[in-house]
Tab-separated table of C-alpha atoms and ligand atoms in Angstrom:
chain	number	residue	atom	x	y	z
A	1017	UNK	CA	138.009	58.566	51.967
A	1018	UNK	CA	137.503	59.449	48.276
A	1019	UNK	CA	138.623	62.235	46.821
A	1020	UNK	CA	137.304	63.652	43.250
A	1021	UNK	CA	139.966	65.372	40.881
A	1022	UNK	CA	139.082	67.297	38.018
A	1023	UNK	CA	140.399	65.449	35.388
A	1024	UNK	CA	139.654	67.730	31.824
A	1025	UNK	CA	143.584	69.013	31.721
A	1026	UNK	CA	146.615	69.596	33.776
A	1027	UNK	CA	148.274	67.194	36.033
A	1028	UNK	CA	145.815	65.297	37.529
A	1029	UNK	CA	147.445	61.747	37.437
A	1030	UNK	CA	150.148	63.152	39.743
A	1031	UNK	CA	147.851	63.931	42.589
A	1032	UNK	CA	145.368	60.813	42.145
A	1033	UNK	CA	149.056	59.202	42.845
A	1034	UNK	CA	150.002	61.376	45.952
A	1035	UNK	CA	146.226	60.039	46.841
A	1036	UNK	CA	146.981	56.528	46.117
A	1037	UNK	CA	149.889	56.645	47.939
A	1038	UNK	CA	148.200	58.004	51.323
A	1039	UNK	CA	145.684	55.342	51.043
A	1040	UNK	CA	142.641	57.571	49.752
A	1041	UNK	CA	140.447	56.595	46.478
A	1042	UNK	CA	140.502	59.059	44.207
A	1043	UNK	CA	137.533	59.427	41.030
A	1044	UNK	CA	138.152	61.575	37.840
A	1045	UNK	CA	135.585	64.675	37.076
A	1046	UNK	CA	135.536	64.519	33.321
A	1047	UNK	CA	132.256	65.196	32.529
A	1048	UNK	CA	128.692	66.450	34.647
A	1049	UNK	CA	126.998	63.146	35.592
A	1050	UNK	CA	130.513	62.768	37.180
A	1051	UNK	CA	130.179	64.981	39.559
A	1052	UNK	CA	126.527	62.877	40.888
A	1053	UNK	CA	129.065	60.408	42.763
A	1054	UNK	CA	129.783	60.553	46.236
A	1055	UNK	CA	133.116	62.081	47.417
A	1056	UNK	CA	134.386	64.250	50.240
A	1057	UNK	CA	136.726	66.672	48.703
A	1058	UNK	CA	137.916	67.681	45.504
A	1059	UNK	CA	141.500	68.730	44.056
A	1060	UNK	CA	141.762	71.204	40.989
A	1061	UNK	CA	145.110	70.486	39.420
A	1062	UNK	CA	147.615	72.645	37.776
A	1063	UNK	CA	147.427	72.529	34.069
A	1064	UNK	CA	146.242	75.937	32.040
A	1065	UNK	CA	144.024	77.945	33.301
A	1066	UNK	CA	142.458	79.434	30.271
A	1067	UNK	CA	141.864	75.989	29.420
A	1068	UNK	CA	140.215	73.870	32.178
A	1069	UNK	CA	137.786	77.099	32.403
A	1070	UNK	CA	136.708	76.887	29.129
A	1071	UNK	CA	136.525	72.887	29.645
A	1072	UNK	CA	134.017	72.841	32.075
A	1073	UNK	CA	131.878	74.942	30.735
A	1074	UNK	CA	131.489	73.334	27.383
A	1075	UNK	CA	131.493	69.843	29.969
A	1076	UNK	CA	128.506	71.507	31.867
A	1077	UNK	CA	130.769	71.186	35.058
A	1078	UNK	CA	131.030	74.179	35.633
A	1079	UNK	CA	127.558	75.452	37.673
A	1080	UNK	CA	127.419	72.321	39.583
A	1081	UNK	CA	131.028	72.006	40.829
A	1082	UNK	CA	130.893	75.897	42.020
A	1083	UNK	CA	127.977	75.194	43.585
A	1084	UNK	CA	129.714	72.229	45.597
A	1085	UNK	CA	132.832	74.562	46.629
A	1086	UNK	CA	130.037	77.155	47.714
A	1087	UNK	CA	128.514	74.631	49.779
A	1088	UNK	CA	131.423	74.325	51.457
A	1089	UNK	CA	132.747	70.809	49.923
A	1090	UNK	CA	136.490	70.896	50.449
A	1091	UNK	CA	138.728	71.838	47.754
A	1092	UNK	CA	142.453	72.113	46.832
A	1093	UNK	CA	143.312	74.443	43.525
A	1094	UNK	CA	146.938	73.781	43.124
A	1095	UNK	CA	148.233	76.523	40.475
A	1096	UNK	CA	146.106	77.084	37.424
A	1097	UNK	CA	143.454	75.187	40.257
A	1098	UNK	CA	143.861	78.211	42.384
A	1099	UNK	CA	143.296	80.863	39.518
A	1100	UNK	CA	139.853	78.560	38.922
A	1101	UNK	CA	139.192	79.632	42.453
A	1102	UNK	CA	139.900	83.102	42.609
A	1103	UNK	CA	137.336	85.778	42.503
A	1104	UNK	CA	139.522	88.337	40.668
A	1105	UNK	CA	142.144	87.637	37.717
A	1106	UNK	CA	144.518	90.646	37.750
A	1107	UNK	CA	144.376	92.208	34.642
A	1108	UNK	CA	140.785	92.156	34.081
A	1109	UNK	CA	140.261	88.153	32.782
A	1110	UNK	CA	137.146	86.679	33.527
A	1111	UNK	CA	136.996	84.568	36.753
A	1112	UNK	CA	136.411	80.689	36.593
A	1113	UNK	CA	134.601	79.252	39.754
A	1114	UNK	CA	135.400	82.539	41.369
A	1115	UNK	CA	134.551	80.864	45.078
A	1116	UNK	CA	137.379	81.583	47.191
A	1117	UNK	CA	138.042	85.808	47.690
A	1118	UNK	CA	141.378	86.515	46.159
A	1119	UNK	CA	142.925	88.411	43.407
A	1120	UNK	CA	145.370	86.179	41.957
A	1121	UNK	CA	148.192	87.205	39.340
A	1122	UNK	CA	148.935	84.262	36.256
A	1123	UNK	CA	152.487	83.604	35.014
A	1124	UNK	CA	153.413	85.996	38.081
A	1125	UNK	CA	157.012	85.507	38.381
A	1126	UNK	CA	157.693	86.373	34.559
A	1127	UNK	CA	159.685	84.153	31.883
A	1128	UNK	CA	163.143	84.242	33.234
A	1129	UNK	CA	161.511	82.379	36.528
A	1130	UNK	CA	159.110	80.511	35.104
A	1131	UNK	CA	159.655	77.851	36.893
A	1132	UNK	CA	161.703	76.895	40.266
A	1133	UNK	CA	161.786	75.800	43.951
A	1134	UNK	CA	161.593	77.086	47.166
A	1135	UNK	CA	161.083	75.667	50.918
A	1136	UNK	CA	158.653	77.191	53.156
A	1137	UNK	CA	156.507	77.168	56.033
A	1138	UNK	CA	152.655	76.002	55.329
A	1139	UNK	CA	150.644	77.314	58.519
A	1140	UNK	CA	149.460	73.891	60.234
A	1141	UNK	CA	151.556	71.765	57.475
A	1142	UNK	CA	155.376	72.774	58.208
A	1143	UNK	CA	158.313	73.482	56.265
A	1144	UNK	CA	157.574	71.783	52.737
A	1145	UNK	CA	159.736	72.218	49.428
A	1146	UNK	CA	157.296	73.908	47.127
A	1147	UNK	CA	157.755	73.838	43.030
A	1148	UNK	CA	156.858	76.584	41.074
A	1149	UNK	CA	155.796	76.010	37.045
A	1150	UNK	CA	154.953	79.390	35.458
A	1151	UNK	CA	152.808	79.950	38.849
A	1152	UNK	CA	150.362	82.836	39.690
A	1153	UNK	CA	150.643	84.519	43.088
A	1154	UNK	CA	148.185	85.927	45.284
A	1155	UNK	CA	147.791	89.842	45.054
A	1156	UNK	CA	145.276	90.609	47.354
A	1157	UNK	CA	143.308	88.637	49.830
A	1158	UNK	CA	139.770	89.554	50.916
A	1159	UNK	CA	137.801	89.362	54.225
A	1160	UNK	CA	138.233	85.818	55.797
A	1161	UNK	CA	141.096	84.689	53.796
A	1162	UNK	CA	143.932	83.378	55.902
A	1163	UNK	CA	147.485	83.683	54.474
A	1164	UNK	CA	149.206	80.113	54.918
A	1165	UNK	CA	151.976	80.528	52.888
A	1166	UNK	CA	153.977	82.897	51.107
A	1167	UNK	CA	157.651	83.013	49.794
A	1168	UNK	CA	159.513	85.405	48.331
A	1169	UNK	CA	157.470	88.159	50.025
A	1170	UNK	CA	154.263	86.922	47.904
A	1171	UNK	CA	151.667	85.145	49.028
A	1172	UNK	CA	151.535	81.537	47.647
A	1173	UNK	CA	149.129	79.724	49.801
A	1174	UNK	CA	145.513	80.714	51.059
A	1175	UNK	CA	142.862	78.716	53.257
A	1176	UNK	CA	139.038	80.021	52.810
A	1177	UNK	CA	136.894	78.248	54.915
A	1178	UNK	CA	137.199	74.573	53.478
A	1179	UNK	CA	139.426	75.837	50.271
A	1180	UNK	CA	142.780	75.648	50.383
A	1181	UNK	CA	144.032	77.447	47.288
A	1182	UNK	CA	148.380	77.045	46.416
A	1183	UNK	CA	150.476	78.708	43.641
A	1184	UNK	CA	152.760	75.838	43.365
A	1185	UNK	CA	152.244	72.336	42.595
A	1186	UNK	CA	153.039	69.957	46.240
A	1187	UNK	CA	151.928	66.936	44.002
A	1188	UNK	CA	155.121	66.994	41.776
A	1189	UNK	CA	157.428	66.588	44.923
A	1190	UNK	CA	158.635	63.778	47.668
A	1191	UNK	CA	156.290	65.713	50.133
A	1192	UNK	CA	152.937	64.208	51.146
A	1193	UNK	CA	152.608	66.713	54.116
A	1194	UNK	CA	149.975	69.442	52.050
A	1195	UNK	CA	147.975	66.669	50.868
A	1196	UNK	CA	147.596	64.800	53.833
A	1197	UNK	CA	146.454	68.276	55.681
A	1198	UNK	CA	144.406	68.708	53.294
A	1199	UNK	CA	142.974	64.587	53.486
A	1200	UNK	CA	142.590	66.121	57.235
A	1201	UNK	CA	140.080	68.983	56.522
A	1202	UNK	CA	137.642	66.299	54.147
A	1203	UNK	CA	137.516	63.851	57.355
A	1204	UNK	CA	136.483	66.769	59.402
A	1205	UNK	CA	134.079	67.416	57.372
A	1206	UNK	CA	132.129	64.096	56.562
B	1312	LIG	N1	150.292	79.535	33.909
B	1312	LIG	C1	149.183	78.658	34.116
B	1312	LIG	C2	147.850	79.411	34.062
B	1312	LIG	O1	147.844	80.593	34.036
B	1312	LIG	C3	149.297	77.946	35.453
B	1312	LIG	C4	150.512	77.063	35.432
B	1312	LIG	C5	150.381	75.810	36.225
B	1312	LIG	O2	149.300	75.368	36.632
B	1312	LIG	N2	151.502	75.184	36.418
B	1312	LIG	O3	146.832	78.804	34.041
């Protein structure tokens, strides 16, 4: 199994570990020939949004890995990774890859809870501790958008077909379980 992670900003490293650690291969997306390698799923880290957008556009990612997503490769956007997902920005910002059908809402939770934990239930995944850093939630979901996750009354995780979009970051804690569901949806795919 090998898994690419977009690898222009963000925390990357920490989920090529969580990969490394289930036994998958993981290759970096830094730049567009990159993306010409063979690989069954892809991860979009948390990091800044703003950022990684701009990134992979100036890296000539961008059209070719939104095309991938479209075609249905499967993808994880953990935190600023989701917002590169989403469709909508609330607010009015310009959408990224805008694949997955979702309004999401950056540095949701204000300043005072910038960051903290939680535990909750993933649909199919289980009770998982789940780390917030300056996360967005999701506002609205569209047509076809399950709700896997949400805490706090807001909704934190989303699956869309083969995307699997969270607000907070399961790579930064003892918990494999999200990855290896999502290591599940790439082998049911190849
Ligand atoms: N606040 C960041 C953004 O809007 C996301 C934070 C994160 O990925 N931890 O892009």
């Amino acid at each position: 199994m090998k898994i690419a992670v977009l690898a222009v900003q963000g925390a990357f490293a920490e989920h090529e570990k969580m990969l490394s650690d289930l036994g998958a291969e993981s290759i970096e997306i830094r730049k567009k020939s990159d993306l010409e390698h063979d690989f069954d799923g892809i991860i979009l880290p948390g990091g800044e949004s703003t950022v990684m957008g701009k990134l992979i556009r100036e890296l000539g990612i961008y059209e070719g890995l939104r095309k991938r997503i479209e075609s249905g490769l499967p993808t994880l956007g953990t935190c600023a990774g989701l917002i590169l997902m989403a469709k909508n920005i609330a607010g009015g910002e310009s959408p990224h890859l805008a694949t997955l059908p979702v309004t999401v809402k950056r540095n949701a939770y204000g300043r005072q809870l910038g960051s903290f934990t939680a535990k909750a239930y993933v649909s199919d995944v289980g009770e998982i501790p789940l780390t917030f850093i300056r996360a967005p939630y999701v506002e609205r979901v569209d047509e076809g958008v399950d709700i896997i996750a949400t805490a706090g009354g807001k909704i934190v995780g989303v699956k869309y077909g083969n995307q699997l979009g969270v607000s907070f970051h399961p790579e930064v804690t003892k918990s494999t379980a999200l990855h290896e569901y999502f290591l599940g949806i790439c082998t049911n795919c190849k």
